[in-house]
Short mmCIF file of C-alpha atoms in Angstrom, two decimals:
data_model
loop_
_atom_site.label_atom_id
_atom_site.label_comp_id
_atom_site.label_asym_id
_atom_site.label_seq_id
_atom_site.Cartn_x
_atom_site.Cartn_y
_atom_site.Cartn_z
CA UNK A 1 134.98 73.04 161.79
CA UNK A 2 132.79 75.38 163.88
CA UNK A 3 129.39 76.38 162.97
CA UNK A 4 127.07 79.24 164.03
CA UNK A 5 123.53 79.59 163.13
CA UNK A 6 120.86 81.95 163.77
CA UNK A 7 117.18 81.18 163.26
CA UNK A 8 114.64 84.20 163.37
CA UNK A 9 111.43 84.12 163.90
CA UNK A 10 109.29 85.38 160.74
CA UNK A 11 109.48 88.80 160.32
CA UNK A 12 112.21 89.06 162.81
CA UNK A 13 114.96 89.63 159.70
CA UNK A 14 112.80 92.37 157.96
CA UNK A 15 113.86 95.38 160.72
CA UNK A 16 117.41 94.10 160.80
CA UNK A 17 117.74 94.12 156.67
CA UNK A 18 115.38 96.98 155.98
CA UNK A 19 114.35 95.20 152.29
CA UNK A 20 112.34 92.74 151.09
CA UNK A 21 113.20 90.09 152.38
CA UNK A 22 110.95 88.26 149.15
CA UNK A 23 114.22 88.30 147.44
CA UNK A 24 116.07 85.97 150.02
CA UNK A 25 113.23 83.55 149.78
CA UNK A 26 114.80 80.26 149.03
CA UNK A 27 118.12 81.06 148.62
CA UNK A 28 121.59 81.34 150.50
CA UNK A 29 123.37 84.31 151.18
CA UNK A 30 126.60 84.96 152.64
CA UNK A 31 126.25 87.86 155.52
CA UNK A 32 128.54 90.49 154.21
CA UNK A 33 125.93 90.11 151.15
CA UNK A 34 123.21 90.68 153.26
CA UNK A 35 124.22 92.77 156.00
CA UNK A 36 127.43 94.49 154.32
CA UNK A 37 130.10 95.94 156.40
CA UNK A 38 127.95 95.28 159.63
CA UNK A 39 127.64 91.58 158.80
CA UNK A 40 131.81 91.28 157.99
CA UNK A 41 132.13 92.59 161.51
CA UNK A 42 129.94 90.59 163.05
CA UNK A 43 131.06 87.10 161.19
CA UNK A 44 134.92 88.63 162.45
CA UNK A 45 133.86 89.21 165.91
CA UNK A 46 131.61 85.45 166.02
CA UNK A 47 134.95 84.03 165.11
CA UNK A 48 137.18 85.62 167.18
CA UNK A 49 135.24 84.07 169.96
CA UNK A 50 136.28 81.30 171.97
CA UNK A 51 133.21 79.64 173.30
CA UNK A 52 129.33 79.34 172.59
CA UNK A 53 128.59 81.14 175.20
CA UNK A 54 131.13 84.24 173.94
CA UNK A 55 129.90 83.90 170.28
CA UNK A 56 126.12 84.29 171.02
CA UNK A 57 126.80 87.26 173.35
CA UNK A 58 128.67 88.62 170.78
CA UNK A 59 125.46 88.44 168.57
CA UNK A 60 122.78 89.33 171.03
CA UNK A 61 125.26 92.82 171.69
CA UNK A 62 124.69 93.40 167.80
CA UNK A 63 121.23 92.94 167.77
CA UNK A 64 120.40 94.87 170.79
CA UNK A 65 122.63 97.72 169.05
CA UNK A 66 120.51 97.53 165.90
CA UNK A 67 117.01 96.78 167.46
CA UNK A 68 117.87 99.87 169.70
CA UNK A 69 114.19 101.55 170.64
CA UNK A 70 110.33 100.60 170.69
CA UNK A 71 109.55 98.13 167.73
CA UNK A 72 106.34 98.57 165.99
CA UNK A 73 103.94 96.34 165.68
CA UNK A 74 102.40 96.07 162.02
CA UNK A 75 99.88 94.24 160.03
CA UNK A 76 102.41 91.69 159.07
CA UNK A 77 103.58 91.03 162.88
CA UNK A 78 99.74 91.09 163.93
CA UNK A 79 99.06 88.23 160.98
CA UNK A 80 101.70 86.42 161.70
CA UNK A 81 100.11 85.86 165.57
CA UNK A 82 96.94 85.27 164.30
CA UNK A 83 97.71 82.69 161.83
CA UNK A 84 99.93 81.17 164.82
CA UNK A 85 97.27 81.09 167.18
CA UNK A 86 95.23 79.55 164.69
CA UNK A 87 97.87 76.81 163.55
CA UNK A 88 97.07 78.30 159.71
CA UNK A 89 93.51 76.89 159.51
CA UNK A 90 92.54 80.49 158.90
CA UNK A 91 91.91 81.88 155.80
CA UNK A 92 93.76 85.06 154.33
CA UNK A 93 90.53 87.38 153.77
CA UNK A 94 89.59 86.72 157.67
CA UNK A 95 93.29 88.11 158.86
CA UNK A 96 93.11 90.69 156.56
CA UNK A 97 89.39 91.88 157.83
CA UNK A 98 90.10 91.25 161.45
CA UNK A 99 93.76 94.04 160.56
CA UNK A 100 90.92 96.14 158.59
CA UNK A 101 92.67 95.73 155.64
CA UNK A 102 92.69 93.87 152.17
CA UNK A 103 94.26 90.82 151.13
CA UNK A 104 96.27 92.48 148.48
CA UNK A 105 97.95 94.62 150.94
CA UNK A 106 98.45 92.24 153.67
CA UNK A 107 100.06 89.78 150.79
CA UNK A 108 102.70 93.11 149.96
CA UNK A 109 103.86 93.43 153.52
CA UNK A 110 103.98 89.85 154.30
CA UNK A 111 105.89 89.43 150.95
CA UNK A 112 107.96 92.03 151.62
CA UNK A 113 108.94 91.28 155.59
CA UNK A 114 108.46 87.68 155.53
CA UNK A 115 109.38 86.88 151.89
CA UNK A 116 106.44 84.47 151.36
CA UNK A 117 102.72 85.35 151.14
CA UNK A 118 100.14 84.82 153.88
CA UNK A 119 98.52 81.80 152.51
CA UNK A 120 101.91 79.99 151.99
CA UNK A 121 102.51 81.04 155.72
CA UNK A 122 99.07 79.87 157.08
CA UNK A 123 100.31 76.11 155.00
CA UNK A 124 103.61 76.10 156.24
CA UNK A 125 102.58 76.88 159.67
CA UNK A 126 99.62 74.44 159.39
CA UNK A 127 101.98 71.90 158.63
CA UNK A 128 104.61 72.53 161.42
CA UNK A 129 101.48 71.62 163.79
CA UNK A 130 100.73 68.41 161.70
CA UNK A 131 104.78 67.24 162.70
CA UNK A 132 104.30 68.31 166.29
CA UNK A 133 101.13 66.40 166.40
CA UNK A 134 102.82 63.21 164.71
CA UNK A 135 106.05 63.42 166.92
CA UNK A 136 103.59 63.55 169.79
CA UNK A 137 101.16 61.48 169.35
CA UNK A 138 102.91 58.56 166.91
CA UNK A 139 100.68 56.12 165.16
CA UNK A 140 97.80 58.37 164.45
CA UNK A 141 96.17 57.99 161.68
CA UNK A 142 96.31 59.97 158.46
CA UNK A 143 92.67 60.58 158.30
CA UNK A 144 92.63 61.97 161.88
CA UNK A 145 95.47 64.28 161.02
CA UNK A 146 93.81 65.39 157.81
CA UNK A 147 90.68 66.51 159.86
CA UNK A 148 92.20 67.60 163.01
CA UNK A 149 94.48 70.00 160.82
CA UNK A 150 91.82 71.42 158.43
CA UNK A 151 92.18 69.31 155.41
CA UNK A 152 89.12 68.95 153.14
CA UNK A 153 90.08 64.65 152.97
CA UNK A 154 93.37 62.62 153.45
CA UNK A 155 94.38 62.90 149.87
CA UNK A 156 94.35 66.64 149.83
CA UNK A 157 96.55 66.38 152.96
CA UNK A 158 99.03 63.67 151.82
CA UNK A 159 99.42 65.87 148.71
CA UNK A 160 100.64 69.16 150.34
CA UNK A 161 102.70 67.57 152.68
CA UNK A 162 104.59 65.92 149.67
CA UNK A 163 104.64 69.07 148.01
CA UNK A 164 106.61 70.52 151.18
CA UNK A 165 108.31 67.62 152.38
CA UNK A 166 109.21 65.71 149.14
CA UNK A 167 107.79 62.29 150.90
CA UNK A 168 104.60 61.16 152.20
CA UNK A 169 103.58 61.33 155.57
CA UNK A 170 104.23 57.16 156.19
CA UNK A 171 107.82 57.61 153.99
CA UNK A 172 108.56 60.56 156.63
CA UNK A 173 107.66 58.92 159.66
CA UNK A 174 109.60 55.83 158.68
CA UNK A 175 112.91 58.33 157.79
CA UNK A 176 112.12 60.03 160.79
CA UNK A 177 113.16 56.49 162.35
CA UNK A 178 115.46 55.36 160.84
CA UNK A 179 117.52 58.43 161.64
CA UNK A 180 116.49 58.26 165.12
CA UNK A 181 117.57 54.46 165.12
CA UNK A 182 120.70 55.83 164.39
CA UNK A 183 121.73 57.58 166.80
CA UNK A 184 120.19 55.31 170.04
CA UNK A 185 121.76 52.54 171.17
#
């Protein structure tokens, strides 16, 4: 069995599908769904390829085809850096004043290209930088992460990481592990 994956970068799917992308948001979709006739081709061609090397050229020839022309920045592309620069410790009403805009309309295009709102970015992103931090620096403690990161204390912190993760911090760190024991040695 062969699998191919893509992984865009937010708001990299929005000028490809042309439609909010709010109604993907936790779901799975099979390409001709999405992308119609275009995607069948594509999924045919990706295939029909013999190598990794031949099935991602095959893709990258698609999306140059499609992404054909100057791309536009917006406000949601403009957010987006923001709250990545900031590692989401910034609030929603600050991106929206720095794009000279309001929250309300900053949470319709990031709803619509992204398919989440801005303040659901600015945790999700937050908490990517909390597991780079862990998986760098291993043993540090949850207090220190809590602050480092923006959290108001270590409960709040534990709290929305369970909410994403399903686990505490310590019960992820310790799968983390135990996977990783796994496949060593």
């Amino acid at each position: 069995m062969k699998l191919f994956g893509v992984r865009f970068h937010p708001a990299g799917l929005y000028p490809l599908l042309r439609s909010s992308l709010s109604e993907l948001t936790d779901k799975v979709e099979n390409i001709e769904a999405v992308l119609g006739i275009r995607g069948k081709e594509l999924e045919e061609k990706i295939f029909e390829s013999g190598s990794d090397a031949e099935r991602i050229a095959v893709f990258e020839n698609m999306m140059n085809k499609i992404f054909e022309g100057p791309q536009i920045r917006g406000l949601t592309s403009v957010g987006l850096d923001m709250i990545i620069k900031n590692q989401g410790q910034i609030k929603v009403e600050d991106v929206a004043r720095s794009l000279e805009t309001n929250t309300k309309t900053l949470e319709r295009h990031f709803n619509r290209e992204i398919g989440i709102n801005p303040k659901m970015f600015c945790r999700v992103e937050r908490l990517q930088n909390v597991l780079q931090s862990i998986k760098k620096v291993p043993g540090m403690r949850w207090t220190e992460i809590a602050y480092s990161f923006g959290y108001v204390d270590q409960a709040h912190f534990i709290r929305d990481f369970r909410g994403f993760a399903g686990v505490s911090p310590s019960a992820f760190v310790k799968q983390q592990n135990t996977i990783s024991d796994s496949f060593v040695g």
